[in-house]
Short mmCIF file of C-alpha atoms in Angstrom, two decimals:
data_model
loop_
_atom_site.label_atom_id
_atom_site.label_comp_id
_atom_site.label_asym_id
_atom_site.label_seq_id
_atom_site.Cartn_x
_atom_site.Cartn_y
_atom_site.Cartn_z
CA LYS A 1 -1.35 -4.55 5.92
CA GLY A 2 1.57 -5.86 8.11
CA ASP A 3 2.54 -3.52 11.17
CA ARG A 4 4.51 -0.37 9.58
CA ILE A 5 1.36 1.58 10.23
CA SER A 6 0.20 1.97 14.04
CA MET A 7 -2.48 3.81 15.54
CA ILE A 8 -1.55 5.79 18.78
CA ILE A 9 -4.58 6.29 21.35
CA LEU A 10 -3.61 9.08 23.98
CA LEU A 11 -6.29 8.54 26.50
CA PRO A 12 -6.16 10.80 30.04
CA LYS A 13 -6.69 8.47 32.82
CA LYS A 14 -9.81 9.75 34.29
CA GLU A 15 -8.65 9.45 38.13
CA SER A 16 -5.69 11.58 37.28
CA GLY A 17 -7.75 14.53 36.36
CA TYR A 18 -6.14 15.08 33.51
CA THR A 19 -8.47 16.34 30.59
CA LEU A 20 -8.02 16.26 26.85
CA LYS A 21 -7.32 19.91 26.76
CA ASP A 22 -4.62 19.43 28.86
CA VAL A 23 -3.03 16.84 26.53
CA GLU A 24 -3.74 19.12 23.66
CA LYS A 25 -1.49 22.00 25.31
CA GLU A 26 1.56 19.41 25.70
CA LEU A 27 1.28 17.53 22.53
CA SER A 28 4.20 18.24 20.41
CA TYR A 29 6.12 15.91 18.22
CA GLU A 30 8.85 15.86 20.84
CA ASN A 31 6.60 15.13 23.80
CA LEU A 32 5.11 12.77 21.33
CA LYS A 33 8.57 10.74 21.14
CA LYS A 34 8.90 11.07 25.02
CA TRP A 35 5.54 9.84 26.19
CA LEU A 36 6.12 6.83 23.83
CA MET A 37 9.71 5.80 24.94
CA LYS A 38 8.19 5.61 28.47
CA MET A 39 5.55 3.15 27.78
CA GLN A 40 5.74 -0.02 28.82
CA LYS A 41 4.50 -3.08 26.96
CA THR A 42 1.38 -4.58 28.53
CA LYS A 43 -0.16 -7.57 27.15
CA LEU A 44 -4.30 -6.71 27.32
CA ASP A 45 -7.41 -9.02 27.67
CA ALA A 46 -9.27 -6.44 25.79
CA ILE A 47 -9.30 -3.42 24.00
CA TYR A 48 -12.93 -1.14 23.90
CA ILE A 49 -12.48 1.80 20.96
CA PRO A 50 -15.80 3.05 19.87
CA LYS A 51 -16.57 3.13 16.23
CA PHE A 52 -16.15 6.25 14.56
CA THR A 53 -15.63 7.87 11.24
CA PHE A 54 -14.23 11.35 10.37
CA LYS A 55 -14.58 13.18 7.00
CA THR A 56 -12.50 16.64 6.57
CA LYS A 57 -11.78 19.13 3.95
CA TYR A 58 -9.94 22.04 3.75
CA PHE A 59 -9.39 24.75 1.37
CA LEU A 60 -5.16 25.71 1.75
CA LYS A 61 -4.81 28.97 -0.44
CA ASP A 62 -5.25 31.34 2.28
CA ALA A 63 -3.20 29.78 4.51
CA LEU A 64 -0.50 28.87 2.16
CA THR A 65 -0.55 32.47 0.84
CA LYS A 66 -0.12 33.83 4.19
CA MET A 67 2.93 31.42 4.44
CA GLY A 68 4.49 33.36 1.71
CA MET A 69 3.53 31.18 -1.37
CA LYS A 70 1.62 34.46 -3.18
CA THR A 71 3.05 34.28 -6.35
CA SER A 72 2.02 30.44 -6.99
CA PHE A 73 -1.46 31.53 -6.97
CA SER A 74 -1.33 34.48 -8.91
CA GLY A 75 -0.74 35.25 -12.84
CA ASN A 76 2.89 36.00 -11.98
CA ALA A 77 3.41 32.17 -11.29
CA ASP A 78 5.79 30.35 -13.79
CA PHE A 79 5.06 26.77 -14.19
CA SER A 80 6.31 26.94 -17.62
CA LYS A 81 8.58 23.66 -16.95
CA ILE A 82 5.07 21.20 -16.47
CA THR A 83 3.35 22.56 -19.53
CA GLY A 84 5.67 24.48 -22.10
CA LYS A 85 3.14 27.61 -21.23
CA LYS A 86 3.12 30.42 -18.66
CA ASP A 87 -0.25 30.99 -18.08
CA LEU A 88 -0.52 28.11 -15.32
CA PHE A 89 -1.08 28.96 -11.88
CA ILE A 90 -2.41 27.30 -9.06
CA SER A 91 -6.18 28.19 -8.11
CA ASN A 92 -6.21 26.28 -5.01
CA VAL A 93 -5.00 23.46 -2.60
CA ILE A 94 -7.55 21.26 -0.93
CA HIS A 95 -6.53 18.17 1.57
CA GLN A 96 -9.13 15.88 2.78
CA ALA A 97 -9.14 13.11 5.24
CA PHE A 98 -10.81 10.05 5.69
CA ILE A 99 -10.66 7.95 8.79
CA ASP A 100 -12.74 5.13 9.62
CA VAL A 101 -12.48 3.02 12.86
CA ASN A 102 -14.47 -0.26 13.43
CA GLU A 103 -14.06 -3.88 14.77
CA LYS A 104 -12.12 -4.69 11.58
CA GLY A 105 -9.33 -2.17 12.06
CA THR A 106 -8.65 0.96 10.94
CA GLU A 107 -8.97 2.58 7.72
CA ALA A 108 -7.22 5.98 7.17
CA ALA A 109 -6.91 6.56 3.49
CA ALA A 110 -4.57 3.90 2.21
CA ALA A 111 -3.04 2.89 5.85
CA THR A 112 -4.83 0.25 7.35
CA ALA A 113 -3.92 -1.60 10.94
CA ILE A 114 -5.47 -4.02 13.06
CA VAL A 115 -6.33 -2.12 16.07
CA MET A 116 -8.22 -4.36 18.38
CA LYS A 117 -8.68 -8.09 19.69
CA LEU A 118 -10.87 -9.21 22.03
CA THR A 119 -11.19 -12.20 24.74
CA ALA A 120 -13.87 -13.51 26.50
CA ILE A 121 -11.99 -14.73 29.75
CA LYS A 122 -12.01 -13.22 32.60
CA PRO A 123 -10.22 -9.71 31.43
CA THR A 124 -7.91 -8.48 34.01
CA HIS A 125 -6.16 -5.70 31.77
CA ILE A 126 -8.63 -3.67 29.56
CA PHE A 127 -8.07 -0.53 27.59
CA ARG A 128 -11.30 1.28 27.46
CA ALA A 129 -11.35 4.75 25.45
CA ASP A 130 -14.95 5.65 26.87
CA HIS A 131 -14.04 9.11 27.14
CA PRO A 132 -12.28 11.94 25.11
CA PHE A 133 -9.08 10.88 23.77
CA ILE A 134 -6.46 12.00 20.68
CA PHE A 135 -5.84 9.24 17.81
CA ILE A 136 -2.51 9.47 16.00
CA ILE A 137 -2.04 7.09 13.02
CA GLN A 138 1.63 7.02 12.51
CA ASP A 139 4.24 5.32 10.24
CA LYS A 140 6.49 3.30 12.67
CA GLU A 141 9.36 3.04 10.08
CA THR A 142 9.74 7.13 9.59
CA GLY A 143 8.05 8.39 12.64
CA SER A 144 5.87 10.23 9.99
CA ILE A 145 2.43 11.20 11.54
CA LEU A 146 -0.22 10.24 8.74
CA PHE A 147 -3.43 11.50 10.71
CA MET A 148 -4.26 12.98 13.85
CA GLY A 149 -7.75 14.15 15.74
CA ARG A 150 -9.67 13.85 18.75
CA LEU A 151 -12.87 12.23 20.02
CA VAL A 152 -14.67 14.55 22.16
CA ASN A 153 -17.49 12.01 22.65
CA PRO A 154 -16.70 8.36 22.72
CA ALA A 155 -20.40 7.55 23.28
CA GLU A 156 -22.01 9.33 20.51
#
């Protein structure tokens, strides 16, 4: 609730020839900040965003082991300050995300933001996400990216 959490949609202009892959190649935290600073406020008469739901689940043990956390996943781990025993180690790390966008707004785990408002009178400034785009759920206070994904076929 409130306006601390926002949804950003990176929608390449069809007529520019710029594709989703082009945006993905250039996407970095620094570029995102730069792009957002260049944006101008525009009053939109209509916003069209397709309904979509994403559910993902990643097992991170292998990735974290490769990043140097080998001991945490072995019998040599020392988490005795948690339980007082030395036989505790991490067996896996699981990351799960859920994002649901519909006419009522966006639900991303516990983050909710209203993303659209439609009007019926002669729309002149329209935002229509009807081709591939990247979506980002961001905490506006901290700048932290909470979720990020892409919708390749909005018609489905």
